[in-house]
XYZ file of C-alpha atoms in Angstrom:
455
model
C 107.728 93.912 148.274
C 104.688 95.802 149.505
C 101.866 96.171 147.708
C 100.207 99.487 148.907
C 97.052 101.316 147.399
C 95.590 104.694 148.920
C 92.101 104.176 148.408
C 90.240 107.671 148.330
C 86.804 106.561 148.461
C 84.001 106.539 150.953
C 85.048 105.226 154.091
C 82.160 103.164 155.299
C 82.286 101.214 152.255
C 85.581 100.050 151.874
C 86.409 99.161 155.766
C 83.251 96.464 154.951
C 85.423 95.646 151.738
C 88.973 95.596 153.613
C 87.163 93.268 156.801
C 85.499 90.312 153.649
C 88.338 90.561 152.000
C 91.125 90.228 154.811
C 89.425 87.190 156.172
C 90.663 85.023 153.100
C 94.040 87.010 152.547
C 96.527 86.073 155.504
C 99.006 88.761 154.286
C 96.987 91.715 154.092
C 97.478 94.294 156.715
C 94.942 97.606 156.923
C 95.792 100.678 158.450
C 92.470 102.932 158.958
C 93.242 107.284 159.018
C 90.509 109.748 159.059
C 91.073 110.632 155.472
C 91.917 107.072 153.615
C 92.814 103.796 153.969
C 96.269 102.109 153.195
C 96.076 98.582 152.311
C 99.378 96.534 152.802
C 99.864 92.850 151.418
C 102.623 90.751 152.343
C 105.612 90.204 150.010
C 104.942 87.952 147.477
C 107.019 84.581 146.689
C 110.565 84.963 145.123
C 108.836 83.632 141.489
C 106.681 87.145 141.493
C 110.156 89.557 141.887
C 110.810 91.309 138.448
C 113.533 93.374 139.564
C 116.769 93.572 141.982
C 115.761 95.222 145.076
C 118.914 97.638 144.446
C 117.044 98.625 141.269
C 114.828 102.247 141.980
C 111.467 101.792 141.801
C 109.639 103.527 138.814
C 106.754 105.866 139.676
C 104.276 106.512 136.818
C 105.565 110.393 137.084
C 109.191 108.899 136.749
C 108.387 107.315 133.944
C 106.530 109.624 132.343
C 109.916 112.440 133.219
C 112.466 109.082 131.815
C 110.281 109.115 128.446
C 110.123 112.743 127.616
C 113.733 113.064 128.234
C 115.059 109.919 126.436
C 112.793 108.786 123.857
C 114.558 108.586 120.335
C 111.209 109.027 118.418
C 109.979 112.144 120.326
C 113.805 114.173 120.122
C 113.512 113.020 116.600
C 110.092 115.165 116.338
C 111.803 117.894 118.161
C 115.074 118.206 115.760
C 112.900 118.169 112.988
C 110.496 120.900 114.304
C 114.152 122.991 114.782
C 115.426 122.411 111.438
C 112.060 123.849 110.376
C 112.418 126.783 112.996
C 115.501 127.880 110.779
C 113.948 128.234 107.388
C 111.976 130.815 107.503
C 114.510 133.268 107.733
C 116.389 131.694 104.844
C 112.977 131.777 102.733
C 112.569 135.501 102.964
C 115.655 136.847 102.182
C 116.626 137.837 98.488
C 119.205 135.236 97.023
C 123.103 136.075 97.113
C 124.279 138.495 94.511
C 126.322 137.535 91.519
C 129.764 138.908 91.156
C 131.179 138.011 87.733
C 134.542 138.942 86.273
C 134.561 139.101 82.248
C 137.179 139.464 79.642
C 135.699 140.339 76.233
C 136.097 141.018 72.427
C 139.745 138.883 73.405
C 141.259 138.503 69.376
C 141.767 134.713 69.232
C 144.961 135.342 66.989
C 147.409 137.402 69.354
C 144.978 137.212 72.491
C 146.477 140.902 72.522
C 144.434 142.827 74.806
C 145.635 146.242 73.589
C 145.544 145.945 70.131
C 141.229 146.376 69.762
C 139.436 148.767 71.081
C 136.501 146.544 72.143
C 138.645 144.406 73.591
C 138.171 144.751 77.961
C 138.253 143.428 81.275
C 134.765 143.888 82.890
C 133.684 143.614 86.637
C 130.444 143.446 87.262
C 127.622 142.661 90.403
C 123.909 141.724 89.774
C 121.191 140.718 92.145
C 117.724 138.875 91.544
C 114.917 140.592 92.625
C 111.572 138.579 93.391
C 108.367 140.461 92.560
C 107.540 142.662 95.657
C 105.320 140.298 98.540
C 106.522 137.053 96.623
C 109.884 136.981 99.666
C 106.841 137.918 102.506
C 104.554 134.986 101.235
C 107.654 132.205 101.509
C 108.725 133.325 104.688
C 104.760 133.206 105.952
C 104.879 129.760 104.733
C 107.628 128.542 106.009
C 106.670 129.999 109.404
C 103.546 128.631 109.790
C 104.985 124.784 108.742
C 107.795 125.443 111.369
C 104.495 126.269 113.987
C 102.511 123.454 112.606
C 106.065 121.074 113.142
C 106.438 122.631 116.920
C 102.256 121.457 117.176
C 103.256 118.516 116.113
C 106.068 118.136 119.110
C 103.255 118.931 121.292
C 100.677 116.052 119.552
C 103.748 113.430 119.442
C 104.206 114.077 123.433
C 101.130 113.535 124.324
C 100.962 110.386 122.051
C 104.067 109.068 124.319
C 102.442 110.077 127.920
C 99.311 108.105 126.886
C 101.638 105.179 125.711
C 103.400 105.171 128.860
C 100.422 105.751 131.386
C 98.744 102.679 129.698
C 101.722 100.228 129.759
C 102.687 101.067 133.232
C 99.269 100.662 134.635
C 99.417 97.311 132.576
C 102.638 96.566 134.415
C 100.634 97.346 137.675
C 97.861 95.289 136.735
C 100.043 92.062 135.917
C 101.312 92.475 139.348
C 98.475 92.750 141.292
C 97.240 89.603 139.311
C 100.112 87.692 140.031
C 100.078 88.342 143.966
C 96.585 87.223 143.895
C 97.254 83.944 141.939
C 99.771 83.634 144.779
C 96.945 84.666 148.022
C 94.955 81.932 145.820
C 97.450 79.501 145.557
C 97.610 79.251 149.292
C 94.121 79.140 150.025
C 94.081 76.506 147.354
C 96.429 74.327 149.265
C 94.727 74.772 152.839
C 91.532 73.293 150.485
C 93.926 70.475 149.827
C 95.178 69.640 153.413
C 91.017 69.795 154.108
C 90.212 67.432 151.457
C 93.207 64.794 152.139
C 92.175 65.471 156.238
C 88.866 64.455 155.203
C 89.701 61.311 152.942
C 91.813 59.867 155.783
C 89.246 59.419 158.273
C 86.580 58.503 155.884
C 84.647 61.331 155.218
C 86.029 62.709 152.304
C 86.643 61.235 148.679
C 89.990 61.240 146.877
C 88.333 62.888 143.742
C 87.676 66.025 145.651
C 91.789 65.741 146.354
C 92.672 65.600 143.006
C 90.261 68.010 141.748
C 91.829 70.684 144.063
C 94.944 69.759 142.889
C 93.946 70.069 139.499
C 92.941 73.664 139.914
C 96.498 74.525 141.925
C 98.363 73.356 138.719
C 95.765 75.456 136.919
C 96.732 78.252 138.710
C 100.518 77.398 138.406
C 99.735 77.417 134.493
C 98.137 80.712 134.449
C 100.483 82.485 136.599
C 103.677 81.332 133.933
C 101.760 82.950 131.738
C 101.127 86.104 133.301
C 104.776 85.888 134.146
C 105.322 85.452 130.396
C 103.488 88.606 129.482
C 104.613 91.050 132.300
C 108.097 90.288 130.907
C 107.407 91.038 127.149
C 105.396 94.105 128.709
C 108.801 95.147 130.642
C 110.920 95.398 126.907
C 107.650 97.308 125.465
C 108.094 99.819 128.131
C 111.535 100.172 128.345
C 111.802 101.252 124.589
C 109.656 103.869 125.895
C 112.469 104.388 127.724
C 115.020 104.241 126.058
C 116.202 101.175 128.182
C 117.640 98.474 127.511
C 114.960 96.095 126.405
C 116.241 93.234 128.711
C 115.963 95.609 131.628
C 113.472 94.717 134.455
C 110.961 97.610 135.834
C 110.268 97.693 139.444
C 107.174 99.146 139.980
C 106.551 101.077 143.418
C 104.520 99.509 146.086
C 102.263 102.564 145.868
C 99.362 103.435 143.191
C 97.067 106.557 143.261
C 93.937 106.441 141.205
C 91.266 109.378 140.296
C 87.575 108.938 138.851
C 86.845 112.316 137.709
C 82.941 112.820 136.474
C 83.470 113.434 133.025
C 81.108 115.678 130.360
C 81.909 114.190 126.728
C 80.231 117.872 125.387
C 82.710 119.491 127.983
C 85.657 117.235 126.125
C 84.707 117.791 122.539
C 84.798 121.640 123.546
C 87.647 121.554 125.256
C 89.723 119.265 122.315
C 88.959 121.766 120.285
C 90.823 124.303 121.784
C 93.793 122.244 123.375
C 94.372 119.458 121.013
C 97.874 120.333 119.303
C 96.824 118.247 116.091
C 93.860 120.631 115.642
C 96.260 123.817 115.877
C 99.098 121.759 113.673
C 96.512 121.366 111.255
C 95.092 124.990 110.774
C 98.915 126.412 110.712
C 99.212 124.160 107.783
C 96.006 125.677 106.393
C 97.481 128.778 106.519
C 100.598 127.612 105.122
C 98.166 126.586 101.840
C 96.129 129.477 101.764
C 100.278 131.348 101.231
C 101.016 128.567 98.406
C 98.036 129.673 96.880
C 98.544 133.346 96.864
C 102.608 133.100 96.084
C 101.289 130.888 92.969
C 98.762 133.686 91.954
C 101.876 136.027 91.999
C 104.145 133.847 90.275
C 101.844 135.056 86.769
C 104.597 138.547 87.641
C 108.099 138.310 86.497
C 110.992 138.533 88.660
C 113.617 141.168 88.290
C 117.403 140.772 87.560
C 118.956 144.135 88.371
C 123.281 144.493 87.705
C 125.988 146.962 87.007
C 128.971 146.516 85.767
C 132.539 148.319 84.794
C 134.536 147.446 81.669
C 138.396 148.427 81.947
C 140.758 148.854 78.960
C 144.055 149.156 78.062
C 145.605 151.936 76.291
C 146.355 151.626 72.440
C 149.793 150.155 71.329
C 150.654 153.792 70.402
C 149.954 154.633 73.961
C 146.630 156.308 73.463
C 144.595 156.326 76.274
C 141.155 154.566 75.750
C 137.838 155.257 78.311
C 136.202 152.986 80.456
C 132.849 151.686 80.145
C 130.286 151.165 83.113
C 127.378 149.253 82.554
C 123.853 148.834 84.325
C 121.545 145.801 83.056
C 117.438 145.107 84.249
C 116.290 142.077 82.935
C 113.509 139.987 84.296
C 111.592 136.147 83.260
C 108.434 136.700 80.689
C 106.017 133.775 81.784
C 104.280 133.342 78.258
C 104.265 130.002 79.353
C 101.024 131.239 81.706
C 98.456 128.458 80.976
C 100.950 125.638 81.262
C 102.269 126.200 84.274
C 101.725 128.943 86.140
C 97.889 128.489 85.953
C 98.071 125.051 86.748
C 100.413 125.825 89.950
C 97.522 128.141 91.267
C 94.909 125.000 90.398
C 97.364 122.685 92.096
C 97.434 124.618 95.136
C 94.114 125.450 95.411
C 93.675 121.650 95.848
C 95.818 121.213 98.264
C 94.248 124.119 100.264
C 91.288 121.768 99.930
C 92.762 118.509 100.882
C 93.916 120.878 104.195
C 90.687 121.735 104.927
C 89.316 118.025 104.466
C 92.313 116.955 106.386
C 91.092 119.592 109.474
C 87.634 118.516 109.190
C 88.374 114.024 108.924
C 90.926 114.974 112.034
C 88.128 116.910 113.798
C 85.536 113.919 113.502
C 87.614 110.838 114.452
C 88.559 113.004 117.206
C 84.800 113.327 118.616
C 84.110 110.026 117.914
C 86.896 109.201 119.754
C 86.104 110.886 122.517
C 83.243 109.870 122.584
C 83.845 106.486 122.206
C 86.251 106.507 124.923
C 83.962 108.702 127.488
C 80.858 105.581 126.713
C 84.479 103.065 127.897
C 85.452 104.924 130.762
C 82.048 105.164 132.344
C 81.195 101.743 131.891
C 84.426 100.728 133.454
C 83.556 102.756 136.469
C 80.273 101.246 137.137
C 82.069 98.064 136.835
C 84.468 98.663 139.144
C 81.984 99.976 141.559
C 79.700 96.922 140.988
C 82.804 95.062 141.453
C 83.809 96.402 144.775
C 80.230 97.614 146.342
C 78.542 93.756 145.509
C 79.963 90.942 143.567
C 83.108 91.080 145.646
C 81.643 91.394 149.075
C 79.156 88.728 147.940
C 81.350 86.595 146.346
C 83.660 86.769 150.063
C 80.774 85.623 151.981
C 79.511 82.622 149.775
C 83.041 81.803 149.592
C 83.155 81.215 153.666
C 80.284 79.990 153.877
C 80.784 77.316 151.880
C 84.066 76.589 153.490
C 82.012 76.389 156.553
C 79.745 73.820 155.233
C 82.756 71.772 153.375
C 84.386 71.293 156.911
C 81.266 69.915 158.266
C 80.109 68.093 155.345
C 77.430 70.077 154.845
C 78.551 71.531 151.067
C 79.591 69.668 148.141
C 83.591 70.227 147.210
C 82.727 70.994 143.430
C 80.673 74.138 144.919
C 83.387 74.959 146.809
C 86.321 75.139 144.424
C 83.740 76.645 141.596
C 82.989 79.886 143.940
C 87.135 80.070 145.124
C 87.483 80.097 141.168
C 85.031 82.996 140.682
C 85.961 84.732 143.748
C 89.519 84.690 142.204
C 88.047 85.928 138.854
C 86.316 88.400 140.306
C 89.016 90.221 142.340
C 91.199 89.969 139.040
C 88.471 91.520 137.380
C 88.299 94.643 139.637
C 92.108 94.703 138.919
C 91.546 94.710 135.561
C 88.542 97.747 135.979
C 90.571 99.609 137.999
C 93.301 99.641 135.116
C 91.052 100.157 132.341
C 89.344 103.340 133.641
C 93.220 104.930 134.224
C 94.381 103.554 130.570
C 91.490 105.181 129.149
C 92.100 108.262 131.054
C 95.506 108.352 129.463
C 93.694 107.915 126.027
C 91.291 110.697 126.650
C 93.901 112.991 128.145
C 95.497 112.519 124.826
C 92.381 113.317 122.680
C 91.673 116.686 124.609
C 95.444 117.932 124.676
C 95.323 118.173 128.517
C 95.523 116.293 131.564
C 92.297 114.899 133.112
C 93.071 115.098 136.691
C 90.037 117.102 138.113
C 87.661 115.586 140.478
């Protein structure tokens, strides 16, 4: 596998970083273009593959397409924000009418329905009628929860993009790690054939030998674990997924990064106006602001409006008897007021006010957030440029140098193997920058409600 990074920085500065650091890494190959630079290392050892090589390899935009399409807990957001699409339609209409077939004034001892005159077979239709605006305010409120559930889509997406930006760029990171414990691992052992070359003829001692041996199994330790890890990320990501857990991820032998300058004031502006969570919550603030006016309303009875017909049967001397038709109003007499109706409108009232608590708690962990998280990202830029612009290049040339002096006697081995070990730290560490500023990129991407991919 290829390892392959387009590095859109300044030119000058990363050819000097490319030159230190090829000197010490046999597989890396550099190609130089007039616009970047494409940096090649050799394929790794057999221990390092993840994946079949028939498997396709998984692009962060792949993965982020895989997730939106498959993942059970985001469709599970969306078919509830649909089942709440479909109510508010059902919440304004008037209830069904009543149809209702009667037979009355029946005389229990014949059940003759001729013999009485008040004896009849009535057919009858009523319909409830809720005060007028009490249908409007339900179908208002169920609206705005059905908006507030699509918001909430939105907010649950973006929760899952940030998810998977961070664990793939973990994945990426674990892999750059491991090809360097394997670059190290052969330096390690050419410090080895030195030391025994040395011992042999005298001029070396066998502690520096096992010493450098030591540090080989060390890295053989560390790189089990790493191994380890990478796979237990693998089964986090593919529940992302919606893989099988068991399944390996290939990532691509290709990574593009940005550094945008961020503003935090230019964020907390912007989250303001993008953030779904901040539009899901005032569409439920509307929704309680309705409660509280349908419970105002519900102090007004509701109607019950009917008609009916009443058919009877002629005498049993063959009389003919009339018809009656009937038309009935009734409606609900709340004298129950202060018990319940007035405590509704106090019980929604404070729920209006947990809304609007709810709005403003969501709208200060969000700026702290941010702002947390802009404070992160810049110090893990100025890292990563420390990294690459000085401690690496530094760290490269004190490494040589003492190589130099260890072939010639000239440096002692403990020296030697202490600055490989921190030259190996620090080119983990830049990995490990470089990660962090995209993971909390994701995380801020998700804070604002957009993507932060400007320059």
């Amino acid at each position: 596998m290829f390892y392959l990074l387009q590095l859109r920085r300044k030119f000058s500065a990363w050819q000097a970083f490319i030159f230190w650091l090829a000197t010490l890494s046999p597989s890396l190959i550099v190609h130089f273009s007039s616009t970047s630079i494409t940096v090649r290392y050799a394929e790794a050892s057999a221990e390092t593959q993840f994946s079949n090589r028939n498997e396709s390899i998984l692009t962060l935009n792949q993965a982020i397409e895989d997730a939106l399409q498959g993942n059970p807990g985001l469709s599970e957001i969306k078919s509830r924000a649909e089942a709440l699409a479909a109510i508010p339609s059902q919440a304004g209409s008037l209830p069904d009418p009543t149809v209702n077939v009667d037979m009355l004034n029946v005389p229990t001892r014949s059940f003759d329905l001729r013999k009485e005159d008040m004896t009849m077979l009535e057919f009858g239709v009523s319909q409830a009628l809720p005060f007028p605006g009490k249908l409007a305010l339900r179908e208002r409120i169920a609206e705005q929860e059905a908006l507030a559930a699509a918001d909430s889509v939105e907010e649950a997406r973006l929760r899952l993009i940030r998810e998977v930006k961070q664990t793939w760029w973990r994945l990426f990171y674990y892999d750059r790690a491991l090809h360097l414990l394997d670059e190290s691992a052969v330096i390690f052992q050419q410090i080895i054939d030195i030391a025994q070359a040395k011992y042999k003829v005298g001029k070396g001692l066998q502690q520096d030998v096992l010493m450098a041996q030591l540090e080989l199994s060390k890295l053989k330790n560390e790189k089990l674990n790493l191994i380890s890890m990478r796979h237990g990320q693998d089964a986090r990501f593919n529940v992302l997924l919606d893989q099988a857990p068991e399944m390996s991820v290939r990532m691509p032998s290709e990574a593009e990064f940005k550094l945008p300058v961020l503003v935090e004031s230019a964020l907390q502006s912007k989250a303001l106006k993008t953030r779904p969570l901040f539009a899901q919550h005032r569409k439920m603030l509307d929704a309680a602001v309705a409660r509280v006016d349908l419970a105002e309303q519900d102090f007004y009875p509701d109607f019950t409006l009917g008609a009916g017909y009443a058919v009877r049967q002629n005498t049993p001397g063959g009389e003919s008897r009339s018809d009656f038709a009937s038309v009935r109003l009734s409606m609900n007499v709340p004298i129950y007021a202060a018990r319940k109706q007035a405590k509704a409108v106090v019980q929604r009232q404070r729920e209006l006010l947990q809304e609007r608590y709810a709005l403003r708690d969501e709208h200060h962990k969000i700026q702290a957030e941010i702002a947390a998280k802009a404070a992160e990202y810049q110090h893990a830029k100025e890292e990563l440029s420390l990294l690459e612009h000085e401690i690496i290049p530094q760290a490269q040339q004190t490494v040589k140098s003492l190589m130099a002096g260890y072939q010639v006697s000239q440096t002692d081995f403990s020296d030697l193997l202490r600055t490989q070990l921190n030259f190996l730290q620090y080119q983990t560490q830049y990995w490990q920058a470089l990660t962090n500023t995209q993971q909390i990129l994701a995380a801020l991407s998700a804070e604002v409600g957009e993507e932060l991919n400007h320059e």
